[in-house]
Coordinates of C-alpha atoms in Angstrom, one line a residue:
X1 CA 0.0 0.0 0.0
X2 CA 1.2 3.4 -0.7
X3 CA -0.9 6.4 -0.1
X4 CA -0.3 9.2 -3.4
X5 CA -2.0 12.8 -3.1
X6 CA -4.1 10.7 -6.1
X7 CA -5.9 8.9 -3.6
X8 CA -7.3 12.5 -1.8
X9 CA -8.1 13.9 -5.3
X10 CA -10.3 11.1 -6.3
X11 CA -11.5 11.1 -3.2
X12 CA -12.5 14.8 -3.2
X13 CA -14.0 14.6 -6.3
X14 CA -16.1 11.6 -5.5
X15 CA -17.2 13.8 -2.4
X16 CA -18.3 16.4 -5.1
X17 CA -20.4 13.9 -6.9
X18 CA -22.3 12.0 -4.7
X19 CA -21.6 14.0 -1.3
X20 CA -20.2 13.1 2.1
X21 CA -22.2 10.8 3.4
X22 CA -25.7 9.0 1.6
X23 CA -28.2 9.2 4.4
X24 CA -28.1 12.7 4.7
X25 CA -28.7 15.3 1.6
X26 CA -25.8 16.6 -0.5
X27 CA -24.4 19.9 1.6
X28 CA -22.6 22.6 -0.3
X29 CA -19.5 21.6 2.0
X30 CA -19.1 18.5 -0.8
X31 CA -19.4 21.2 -3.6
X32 CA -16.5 23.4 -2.0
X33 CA -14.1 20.3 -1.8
X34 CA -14.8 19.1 -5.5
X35 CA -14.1 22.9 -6.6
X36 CA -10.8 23.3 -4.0
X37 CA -10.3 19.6 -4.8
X38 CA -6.7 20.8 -5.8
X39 CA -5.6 22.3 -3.4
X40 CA -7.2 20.4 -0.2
X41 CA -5.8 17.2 -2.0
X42 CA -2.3 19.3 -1.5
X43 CA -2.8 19.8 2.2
X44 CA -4.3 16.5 2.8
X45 CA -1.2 14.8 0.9
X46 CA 1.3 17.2 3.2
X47 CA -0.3 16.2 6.4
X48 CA -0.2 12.4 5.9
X49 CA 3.7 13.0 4.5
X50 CA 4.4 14.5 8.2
X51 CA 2.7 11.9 9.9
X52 CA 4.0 9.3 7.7
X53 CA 7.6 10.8 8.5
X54 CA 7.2 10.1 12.4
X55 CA 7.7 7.1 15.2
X56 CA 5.0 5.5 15.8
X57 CA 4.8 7.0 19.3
X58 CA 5.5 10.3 18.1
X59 CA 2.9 9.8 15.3
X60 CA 0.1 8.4 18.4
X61 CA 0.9 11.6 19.9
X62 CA 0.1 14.3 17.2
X63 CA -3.3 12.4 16.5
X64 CA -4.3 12.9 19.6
X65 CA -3.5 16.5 19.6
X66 CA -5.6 17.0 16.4
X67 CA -9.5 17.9 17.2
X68 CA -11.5 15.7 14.6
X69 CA -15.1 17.7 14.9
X70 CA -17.7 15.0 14.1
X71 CA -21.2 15.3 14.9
X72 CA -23.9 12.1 15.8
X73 CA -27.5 12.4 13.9
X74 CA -30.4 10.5 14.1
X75 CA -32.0 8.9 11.4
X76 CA -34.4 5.8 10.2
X77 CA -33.6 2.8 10.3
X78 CA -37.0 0.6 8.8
X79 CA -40.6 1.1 9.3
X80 CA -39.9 2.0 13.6
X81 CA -36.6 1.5 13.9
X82 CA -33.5 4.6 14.2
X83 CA -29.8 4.5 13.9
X84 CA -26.6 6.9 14.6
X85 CA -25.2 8.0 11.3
X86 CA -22.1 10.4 11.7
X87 CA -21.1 14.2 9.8
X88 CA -18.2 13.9 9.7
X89 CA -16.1 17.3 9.2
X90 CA -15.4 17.9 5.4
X91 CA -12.0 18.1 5.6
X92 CA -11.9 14.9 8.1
X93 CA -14.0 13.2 5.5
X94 CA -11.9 13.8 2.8
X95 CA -8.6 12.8 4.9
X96 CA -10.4 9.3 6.1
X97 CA -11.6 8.6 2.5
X98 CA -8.3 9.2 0.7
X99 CA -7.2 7.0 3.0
X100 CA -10.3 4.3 2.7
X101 CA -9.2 4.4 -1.2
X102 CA -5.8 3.8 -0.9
X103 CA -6.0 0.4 1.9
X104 CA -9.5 -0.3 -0.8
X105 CA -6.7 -0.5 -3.7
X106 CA -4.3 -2.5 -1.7
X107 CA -6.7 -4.8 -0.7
X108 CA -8.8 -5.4 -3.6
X109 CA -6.6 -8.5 -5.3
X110 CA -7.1 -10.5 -1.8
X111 CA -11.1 -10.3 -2.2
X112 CA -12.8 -13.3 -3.1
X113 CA -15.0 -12.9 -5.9
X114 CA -17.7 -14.1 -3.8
X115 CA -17.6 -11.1 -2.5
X116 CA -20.3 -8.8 -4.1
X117 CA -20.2 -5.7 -2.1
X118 CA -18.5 -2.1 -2.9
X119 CA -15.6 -3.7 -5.7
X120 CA -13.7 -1.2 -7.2
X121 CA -14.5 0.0 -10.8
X122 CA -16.6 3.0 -10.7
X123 CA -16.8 5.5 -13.4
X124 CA -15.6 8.8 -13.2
X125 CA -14.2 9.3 -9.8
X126 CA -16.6 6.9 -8.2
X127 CA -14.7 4.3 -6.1
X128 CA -17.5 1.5 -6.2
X129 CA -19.0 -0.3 -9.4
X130 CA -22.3 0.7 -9.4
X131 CA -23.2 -2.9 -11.1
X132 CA -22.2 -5.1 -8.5
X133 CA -25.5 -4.7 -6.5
X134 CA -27.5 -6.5 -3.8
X135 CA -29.9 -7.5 -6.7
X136 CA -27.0 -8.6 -8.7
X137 CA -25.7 -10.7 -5.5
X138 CA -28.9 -12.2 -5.2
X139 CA -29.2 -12.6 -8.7
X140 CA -25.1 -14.4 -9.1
X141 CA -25.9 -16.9 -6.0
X142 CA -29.4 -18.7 -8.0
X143 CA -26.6 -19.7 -10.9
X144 CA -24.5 -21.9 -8.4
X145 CA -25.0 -25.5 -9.8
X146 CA -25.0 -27.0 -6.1
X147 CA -28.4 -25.5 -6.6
X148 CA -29.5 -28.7 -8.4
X149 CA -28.8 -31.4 -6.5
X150 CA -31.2 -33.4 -4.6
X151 CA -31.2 -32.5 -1.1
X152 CA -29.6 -29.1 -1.4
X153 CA -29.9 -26.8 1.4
X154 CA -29.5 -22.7 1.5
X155 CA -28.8 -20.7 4.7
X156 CA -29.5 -16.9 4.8
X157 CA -28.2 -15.0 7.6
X158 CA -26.6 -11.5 8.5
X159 CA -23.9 -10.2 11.0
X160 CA -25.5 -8.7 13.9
X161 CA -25.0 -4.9 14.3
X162 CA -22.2 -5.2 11.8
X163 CA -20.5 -1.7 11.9
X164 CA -21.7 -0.7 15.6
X165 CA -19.4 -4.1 16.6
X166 CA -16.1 -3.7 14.7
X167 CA -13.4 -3.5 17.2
X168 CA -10.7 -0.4 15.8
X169 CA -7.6 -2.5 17.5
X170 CA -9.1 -5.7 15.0
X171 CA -9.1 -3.5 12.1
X172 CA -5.7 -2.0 12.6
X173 CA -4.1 -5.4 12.3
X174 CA -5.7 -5.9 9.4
X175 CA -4.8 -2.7 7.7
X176 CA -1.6 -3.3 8.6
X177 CA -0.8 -6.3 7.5
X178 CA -1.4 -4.6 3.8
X179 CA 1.2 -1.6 4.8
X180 CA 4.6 -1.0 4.0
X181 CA 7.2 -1.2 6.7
X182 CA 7.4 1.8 9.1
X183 CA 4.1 3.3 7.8
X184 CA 1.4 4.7 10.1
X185 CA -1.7 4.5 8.0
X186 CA -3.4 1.8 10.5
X187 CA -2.6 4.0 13.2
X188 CA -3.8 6.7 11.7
X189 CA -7.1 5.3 10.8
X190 CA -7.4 3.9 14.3
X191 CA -6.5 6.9 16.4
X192 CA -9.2 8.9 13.9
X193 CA -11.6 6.0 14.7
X194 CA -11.3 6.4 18.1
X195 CA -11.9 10.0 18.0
X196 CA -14.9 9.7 16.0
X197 CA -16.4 7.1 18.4
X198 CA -15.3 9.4 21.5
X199 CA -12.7 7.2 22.7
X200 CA -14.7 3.7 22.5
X201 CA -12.7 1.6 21.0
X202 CA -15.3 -0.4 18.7
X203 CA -17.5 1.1 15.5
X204 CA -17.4 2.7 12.2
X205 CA -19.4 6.1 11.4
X206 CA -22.4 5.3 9.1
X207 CA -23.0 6.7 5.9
X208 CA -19.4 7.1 4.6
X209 CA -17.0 5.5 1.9
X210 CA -14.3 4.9 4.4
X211 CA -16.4 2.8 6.7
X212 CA -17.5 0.3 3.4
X213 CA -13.8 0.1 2.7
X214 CA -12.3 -0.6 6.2
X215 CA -15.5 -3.3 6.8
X216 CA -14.9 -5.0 3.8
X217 CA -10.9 -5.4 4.7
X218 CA -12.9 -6.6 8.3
X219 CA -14.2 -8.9 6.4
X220 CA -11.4 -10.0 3.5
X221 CA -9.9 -13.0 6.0
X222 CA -13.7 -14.5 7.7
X223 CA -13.9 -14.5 4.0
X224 CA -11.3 -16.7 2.8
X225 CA -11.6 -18.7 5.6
X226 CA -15.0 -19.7 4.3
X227 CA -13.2 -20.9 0.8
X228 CA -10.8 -22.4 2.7
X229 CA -13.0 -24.7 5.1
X230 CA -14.7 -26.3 1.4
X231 CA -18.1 -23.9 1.7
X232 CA -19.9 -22.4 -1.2
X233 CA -20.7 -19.0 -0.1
X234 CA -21.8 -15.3 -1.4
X235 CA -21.7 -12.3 0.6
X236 CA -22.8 -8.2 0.6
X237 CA -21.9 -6.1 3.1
X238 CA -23.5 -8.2 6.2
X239 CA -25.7 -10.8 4.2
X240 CA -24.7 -13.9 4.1
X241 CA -25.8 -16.8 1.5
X242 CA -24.6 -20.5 2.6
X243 CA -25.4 -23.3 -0.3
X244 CA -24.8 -26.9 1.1
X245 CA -25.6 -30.3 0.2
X246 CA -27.5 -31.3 3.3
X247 CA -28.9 -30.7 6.1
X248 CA -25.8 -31.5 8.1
X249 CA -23.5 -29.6 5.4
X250 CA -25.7 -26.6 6.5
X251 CA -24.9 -27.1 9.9
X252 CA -21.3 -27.5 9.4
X253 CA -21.1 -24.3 7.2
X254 CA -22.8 -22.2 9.7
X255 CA -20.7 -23.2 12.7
X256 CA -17.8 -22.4 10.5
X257 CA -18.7 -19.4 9.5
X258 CA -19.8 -18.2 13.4
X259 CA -16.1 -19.5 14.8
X260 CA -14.4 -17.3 12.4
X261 CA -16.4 -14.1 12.5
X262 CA -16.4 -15.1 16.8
X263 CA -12.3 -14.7 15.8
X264 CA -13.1 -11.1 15.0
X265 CA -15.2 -10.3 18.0
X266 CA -18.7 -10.4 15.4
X267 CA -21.7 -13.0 15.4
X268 CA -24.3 -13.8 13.3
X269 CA -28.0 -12.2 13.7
X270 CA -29.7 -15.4 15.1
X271 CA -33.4 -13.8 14.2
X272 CA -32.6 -13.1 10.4
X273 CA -31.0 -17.1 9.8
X274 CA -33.3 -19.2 7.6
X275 CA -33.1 -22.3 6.0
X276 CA -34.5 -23.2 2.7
X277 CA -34.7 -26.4 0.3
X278 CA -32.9 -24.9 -3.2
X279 CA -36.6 -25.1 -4.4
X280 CA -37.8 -23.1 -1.9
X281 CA -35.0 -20.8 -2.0
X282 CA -35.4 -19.9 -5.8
X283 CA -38.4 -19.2 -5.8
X284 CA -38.3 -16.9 -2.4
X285 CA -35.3 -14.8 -4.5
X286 CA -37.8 -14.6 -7.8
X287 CA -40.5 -13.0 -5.5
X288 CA -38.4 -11.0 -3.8
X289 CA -36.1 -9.3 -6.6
X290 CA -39.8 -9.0 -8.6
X291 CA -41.2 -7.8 -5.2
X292 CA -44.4 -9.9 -5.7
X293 CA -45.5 -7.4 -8.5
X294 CA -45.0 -8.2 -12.1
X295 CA -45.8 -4.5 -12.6
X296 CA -42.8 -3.3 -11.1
X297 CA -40.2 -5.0 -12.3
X298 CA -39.1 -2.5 -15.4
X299 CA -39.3 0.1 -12.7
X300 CA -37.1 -2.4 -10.3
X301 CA -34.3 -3.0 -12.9
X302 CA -33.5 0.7 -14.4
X303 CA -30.7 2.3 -13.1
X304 CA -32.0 6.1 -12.5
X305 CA -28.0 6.9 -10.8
X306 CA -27.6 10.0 -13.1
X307 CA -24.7 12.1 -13.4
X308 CA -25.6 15.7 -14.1
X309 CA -21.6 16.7 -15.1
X310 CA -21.5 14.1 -17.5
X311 CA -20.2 14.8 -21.0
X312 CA -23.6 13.0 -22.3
X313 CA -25.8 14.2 -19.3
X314 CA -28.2 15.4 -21.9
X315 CA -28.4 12.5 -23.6
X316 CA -28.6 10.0 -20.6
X317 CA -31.2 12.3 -19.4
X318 CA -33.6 11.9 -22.6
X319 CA -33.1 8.4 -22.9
X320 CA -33.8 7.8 -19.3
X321 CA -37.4 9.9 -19.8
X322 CA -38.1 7.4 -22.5
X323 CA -37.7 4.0 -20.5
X324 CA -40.7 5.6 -18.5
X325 CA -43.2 5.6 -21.7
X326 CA -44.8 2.3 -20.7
X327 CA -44.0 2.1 -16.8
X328 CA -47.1 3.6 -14.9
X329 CA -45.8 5.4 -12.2
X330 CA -48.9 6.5 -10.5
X331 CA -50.0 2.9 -10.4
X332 CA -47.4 1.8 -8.7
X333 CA -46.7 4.0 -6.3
X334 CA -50.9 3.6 -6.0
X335 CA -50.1 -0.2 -5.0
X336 CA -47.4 1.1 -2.0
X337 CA -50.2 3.2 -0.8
X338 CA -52.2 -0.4 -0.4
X339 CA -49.4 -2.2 1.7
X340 CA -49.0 -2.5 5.5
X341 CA -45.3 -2.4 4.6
X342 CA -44.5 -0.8 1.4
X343 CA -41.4 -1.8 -0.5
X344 CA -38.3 0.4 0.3
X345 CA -36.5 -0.1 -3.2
X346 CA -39.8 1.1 -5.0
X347 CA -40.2 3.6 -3.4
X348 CA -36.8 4.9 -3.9
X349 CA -36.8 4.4 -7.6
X350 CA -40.1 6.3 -7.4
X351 CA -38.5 9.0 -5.7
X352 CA -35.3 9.0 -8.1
X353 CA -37.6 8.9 -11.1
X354 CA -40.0 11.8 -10.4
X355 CA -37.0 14.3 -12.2
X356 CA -37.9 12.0 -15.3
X357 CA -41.7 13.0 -15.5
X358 CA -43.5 15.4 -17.1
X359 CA -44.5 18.2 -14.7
X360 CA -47.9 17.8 -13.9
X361 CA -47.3 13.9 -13.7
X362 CA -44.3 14.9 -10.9
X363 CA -46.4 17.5 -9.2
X364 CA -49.2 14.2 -8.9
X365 CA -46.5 11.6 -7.6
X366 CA -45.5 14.5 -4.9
X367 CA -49.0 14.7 -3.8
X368 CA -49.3 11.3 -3.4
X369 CA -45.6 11.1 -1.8
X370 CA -46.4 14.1 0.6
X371 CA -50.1 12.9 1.3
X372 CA -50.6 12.8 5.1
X373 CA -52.4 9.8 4.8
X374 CA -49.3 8.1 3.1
X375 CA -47.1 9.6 4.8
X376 CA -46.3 7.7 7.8
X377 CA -46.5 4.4 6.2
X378 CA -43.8 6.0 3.8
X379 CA -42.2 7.2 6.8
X380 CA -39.1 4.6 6.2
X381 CA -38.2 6.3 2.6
X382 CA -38.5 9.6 4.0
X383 CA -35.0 10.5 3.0
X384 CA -35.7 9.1 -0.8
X385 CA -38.9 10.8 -1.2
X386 CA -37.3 14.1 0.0
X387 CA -34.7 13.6 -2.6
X388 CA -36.9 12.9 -5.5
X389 CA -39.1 16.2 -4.0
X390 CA -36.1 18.4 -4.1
X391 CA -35.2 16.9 -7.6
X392 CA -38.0 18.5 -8.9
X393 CA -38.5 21.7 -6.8
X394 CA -34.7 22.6 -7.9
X395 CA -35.4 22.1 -11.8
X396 CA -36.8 25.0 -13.7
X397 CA -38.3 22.7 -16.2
X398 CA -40.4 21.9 -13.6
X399 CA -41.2 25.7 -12.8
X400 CA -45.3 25.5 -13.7
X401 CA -45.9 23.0 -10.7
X402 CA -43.7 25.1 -8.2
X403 CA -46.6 26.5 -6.1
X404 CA -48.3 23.2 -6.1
X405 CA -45.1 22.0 -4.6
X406 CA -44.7 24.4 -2.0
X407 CA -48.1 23.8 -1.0
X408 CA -47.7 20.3 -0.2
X409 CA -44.7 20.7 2.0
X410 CA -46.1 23.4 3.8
X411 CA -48.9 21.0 4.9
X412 CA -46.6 18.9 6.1
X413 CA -45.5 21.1 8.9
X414 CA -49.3 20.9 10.4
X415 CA -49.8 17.4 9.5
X416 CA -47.0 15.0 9.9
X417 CA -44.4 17.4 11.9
X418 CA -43.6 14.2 13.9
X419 CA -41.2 12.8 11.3
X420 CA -39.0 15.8 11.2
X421 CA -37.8 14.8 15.3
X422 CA -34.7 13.1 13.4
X423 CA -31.9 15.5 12.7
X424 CA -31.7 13.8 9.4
X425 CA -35.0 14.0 8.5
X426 CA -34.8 18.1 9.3
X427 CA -31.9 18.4 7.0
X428 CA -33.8 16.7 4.4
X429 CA -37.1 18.7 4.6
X430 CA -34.9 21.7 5.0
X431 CA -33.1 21.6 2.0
X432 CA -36.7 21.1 0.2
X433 CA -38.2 24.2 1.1
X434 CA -35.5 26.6 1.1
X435 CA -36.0 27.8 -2.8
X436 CA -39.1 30.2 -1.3
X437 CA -40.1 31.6 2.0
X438 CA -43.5 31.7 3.7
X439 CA -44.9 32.9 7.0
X440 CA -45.3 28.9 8.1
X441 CA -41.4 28.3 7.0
X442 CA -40.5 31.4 8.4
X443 CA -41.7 30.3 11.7
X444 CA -40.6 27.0 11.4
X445 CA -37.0 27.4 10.5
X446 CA -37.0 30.1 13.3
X447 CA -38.1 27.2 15.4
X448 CA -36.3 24.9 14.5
X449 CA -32.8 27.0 14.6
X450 CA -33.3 28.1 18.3
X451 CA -34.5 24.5 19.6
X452 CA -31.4 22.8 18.0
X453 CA -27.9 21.3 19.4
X454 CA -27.1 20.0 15.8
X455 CA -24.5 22.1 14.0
X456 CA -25.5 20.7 10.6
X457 CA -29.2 21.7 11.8
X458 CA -28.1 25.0 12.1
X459 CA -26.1 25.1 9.0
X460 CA -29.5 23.9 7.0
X461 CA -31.1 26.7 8.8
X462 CA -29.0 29.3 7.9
X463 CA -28.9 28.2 4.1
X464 CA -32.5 28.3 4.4
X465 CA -32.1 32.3 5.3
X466 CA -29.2 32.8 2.7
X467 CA -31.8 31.2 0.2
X468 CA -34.6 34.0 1.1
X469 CA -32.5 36.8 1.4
X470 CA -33.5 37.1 5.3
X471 CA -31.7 40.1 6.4
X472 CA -32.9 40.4 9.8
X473 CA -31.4 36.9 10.3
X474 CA -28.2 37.5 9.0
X475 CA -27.9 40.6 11.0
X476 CA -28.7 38.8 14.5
X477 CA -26.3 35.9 13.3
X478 CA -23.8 38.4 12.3
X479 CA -23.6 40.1 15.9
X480 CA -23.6 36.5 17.7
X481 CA -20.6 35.4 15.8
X482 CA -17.9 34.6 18.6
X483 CA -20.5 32.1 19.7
X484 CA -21.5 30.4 16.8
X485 CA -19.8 27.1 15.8
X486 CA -17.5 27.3 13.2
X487 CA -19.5 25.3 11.0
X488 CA -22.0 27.9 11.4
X489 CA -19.3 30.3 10.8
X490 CA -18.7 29.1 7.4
X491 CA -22.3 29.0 6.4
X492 CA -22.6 32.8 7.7
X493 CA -19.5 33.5 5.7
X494 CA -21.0 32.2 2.3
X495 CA -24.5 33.9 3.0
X496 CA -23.0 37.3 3.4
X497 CA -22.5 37.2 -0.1
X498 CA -26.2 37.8 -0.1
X499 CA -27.0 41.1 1.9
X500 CA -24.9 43.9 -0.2
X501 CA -22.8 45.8 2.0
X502 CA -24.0 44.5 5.2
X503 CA -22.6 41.3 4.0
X504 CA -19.5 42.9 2.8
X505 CA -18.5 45.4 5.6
X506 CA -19.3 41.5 7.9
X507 CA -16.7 39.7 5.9
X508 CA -14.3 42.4 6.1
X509 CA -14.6 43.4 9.4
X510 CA -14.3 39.0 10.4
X511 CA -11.9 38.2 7.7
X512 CA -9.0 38.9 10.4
X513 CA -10.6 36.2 12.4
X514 CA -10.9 33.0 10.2
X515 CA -7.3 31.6 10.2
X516 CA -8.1 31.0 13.9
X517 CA -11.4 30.6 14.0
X518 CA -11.5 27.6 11.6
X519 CA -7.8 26.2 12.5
X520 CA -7.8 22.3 12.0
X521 CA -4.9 22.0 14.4
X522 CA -1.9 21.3 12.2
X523 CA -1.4 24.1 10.0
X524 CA 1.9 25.6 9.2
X525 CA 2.4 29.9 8.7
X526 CA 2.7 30.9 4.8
X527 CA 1.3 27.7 3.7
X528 CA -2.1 27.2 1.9
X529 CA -5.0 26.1 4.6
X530 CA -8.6 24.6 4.9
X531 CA -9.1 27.9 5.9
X532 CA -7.9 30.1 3.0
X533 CA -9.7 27.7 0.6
X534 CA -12.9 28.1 1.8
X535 CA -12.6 32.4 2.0
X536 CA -11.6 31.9 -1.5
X537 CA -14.0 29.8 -2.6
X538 CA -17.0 31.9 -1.1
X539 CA -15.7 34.8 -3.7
X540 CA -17.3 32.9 -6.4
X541 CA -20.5 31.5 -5.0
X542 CA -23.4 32.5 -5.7

């Protein structure tokens, strides 16, 4: 393994494209580091070089100077369920990735190829290829020919609490033994582990690339030890797929597979294990990749990931409006609305393909989306349906069905104000309704920003008011500055920008104070900082 500043561009730029972490909505922090990717790529390289350069007990020691700001949100998890998902600080995020890609590259030849989770290949600056799916997993473990013989058994089971149960002293062993002599990259990782899981010494953050990578090098030797003991196998992320001959082979393959993930301090979810003849097995995995609706499988097998920086974007875009001609969107999104459990992954592709509809057809999804009588039994795609909502609200080809938009979140602030208690949820909603302000929002946001201990709440809030143009905002923000967060701070900065000369006299009467006030810890006088790129890269937003 050897880390090049290579690894911290790509990783910057894959920030840029799909954001900083995927269960919380794209912030403008992930378009500052794909703009500044240069230069933080140059400062990110420098600090790993010093590091790099020191004894290990030398190198423990600067770590654990460093302040690694990090903040814990709440989000869905399922139909009742919440999890922790982690913001992590942009520049933080950026370090830990470049990193992630770097021990992913090194570690990539010792994968199995039964392994079906987060390979290398993406496109573009993307680290993962996006074709090696959970569907596809599913989809690769029906062609095994053990699958015909008589007697032939399947297991299904998952890891319990996978990434909350990863012990950082494990990991670093493992990292390691892919390093070069002398280098600190496992230490590294570990001590900025620790830090983000205030000092426990178990769990990765949720929601970023880093964490896939590091669980999947978890995960590289339970794997081969799995090949090694005889066992025909398939795994993604936590899920688990066990073919045997018999009911004894079954036995023998799970007992295997629990002593070596016991090795690593894991175990298997024992309410999520199953057993299934092959027969029963294939045709469980036909009705569950077709969802038990024939109507929704041309909806269930396009891939609506689209890239709006493409050098084709236009084209992709068109073509993608055409696979919808004979799909029925409203009907199936109608059949949802029946279920006591609607289906996650349809509703997500619903939400991802509302962009791809004609305006008044979008504007009818979102009502039924938005709906107060759907919405709490949609409550577990919340963050999809917000996305698809905000797809369309943000387009100005969609400008005719704006007001009708509006209207429908606004109601949801008197009718279903119960599922915005999750920070993440808030930040979603947030980002939706800050294109126009209205005496409800006003109130709301208001609300919302006083009641709050979340900096990326905050933040939202504030970029709500930079949105509207709220002066008298910005002008109580503006005189409470030594107390805001610095997070805060930097989304004050860029919404200056905004009021005229108020915001200009602000920036030049605090420009004194941002070296300091947004200091990471390690930076050196005369040299380029996360601080400098950011002033700079406000000049030019709008």
């Amino acid at each position: 393994m050897e880390v090049k500043r290579e690894h911290f561009l790509q990783a910057a730029l894959e920030i840029g494209q799909v954001g900083e972490n995927d269960t919380m909505p794209y912030d403008i922090d992930a378009a500052f580091i794909r703009d500044k990717a240069s230069d933080l790529s140059d400062i990110c390289f420098s600090l790993f070089g010093e590091i790099d350069s020191k004894k290990d007990d030398e190198a423990i020691a600067f770590m654990n100077g460093l302040t690694i700001g990090a903040e814990r949100l709440l989000a869905p998890s399922g139909s009742h369920g919440f999890r922790i998902t982690t913001k992590i600080h942009p520049f933080w995020n950026l370090y830990l990735n470049g990193l992630g890609l770097a021990i992913a590259q090194a570690n990539e030849g010792n994968r199995s190829s039964r392994v079906h989770s987060y390979r290398l290949g993406g496109q573009g600056p993307e680290f993962f290829d996006r074709t090696r799916s959970w569907r596809a997993y599913k989809e690769i473990t029906l062609e095994e020919k053990a699958l015909q013989q008589e007697g032939c058994v399947v297991v299904q089971t998952d890891i319990s609490s996978f990434y909350e149960h990863i012990y950082h002293h494990r990991l670093e062993n493992v990292v390691k033994d892919l390093e070069q002599k002398g280098s600190t990259v496992a230490l590294q990782v570990n001590r900025i582990l620790s830090k983000l899981a205030a000092g426990r010494s178990f769990g990765l953050p949720v929601g970023g690339q880093c964490s896939r990578v590091l669980a999947e090098v978890m995960m590289t030797p339970i794997d081969l030890s799995l090949s090694d003991a005889g066992i025909v196998w398939h795994r993604y992320v936590d899920d688990f797929t066990l073919i045997s001959t018999s009911q004894q082979d079954a036995y023998r393959a799970l007992s295997v597979l629990s002593n070596s993930l016991a090795d690593y301090g894991l175990s298997l979810n024992r309410s999520k294990t199953t057993t299934l003849s092959a027969k029963h097995y294939i045709d469980y995995i036909a009705a569950q990749l077709s969802g038990g609706q024939d109507a929704s499988v041309a909806l269930r097998e396009l891939d609506l990931h689209f890239d709006p920086y493409s050098d084709t974007a236009r084209g992709e875009y068109e073509q993608l409006r055409k696979s919808f001609d004979k799909i029925d969107i409203q009907f199936l999104l109608d059949l949802e609305k029946e279920k006591s459990q609607p289906d996650n992954f349809v509703l997500a592709q619903i939400g991802r393909a509302l962009k791809f509809q004609e305006p008044a057809v979008a504007a009818q999804l979102c009502a039924t989306l938005l709906d107060p009588k759907n919405l709490d039994s949609f409550r577990a795609s919340w963050s999809k349906i917000m996305r698809g909502v905000y797809s369309v609200r943000s387009n100005n080809e969609f400008e005719a069905v704006f007001d009708q938009i509006d209207q429908l979140l606004d109601g949801v602030l008197s009718t279903a104000s119960h599922l915005l208690l999750p920070e993440v949820n808030t930040l979603h909603f947030l980002r939706a309704i800050r294109f126009k302000r209205s005496e409800v929002r006003g109130t709301f946001v208001r609300r919302v920003y006083d009641q709050s201990s979340s900096q990326s709440v905050k933040r939202a809030c504030i970029d709500c008011w930079r949105h509207w143009r709220e002066r008298a905002s910005f002008t109580r923000l503006r005189n409470q500055w030594q107390n805001l967060g610095a997070d805060e701070q930097r989304m004050l900065w860029l919404a200056a920008a905004n009021f005229g000369d108020d915001g200009s006299h602000a920036r030049g009467q605090l420009r004194g104070s941002l070296g300091q006030a947004w200091r990471l810890g390690f930076e050196q006088v005369h040299t380029v900082t996360f601080a400098s790129c950011y002033e700079d890269w406000a000049r030019n937003v709008a």
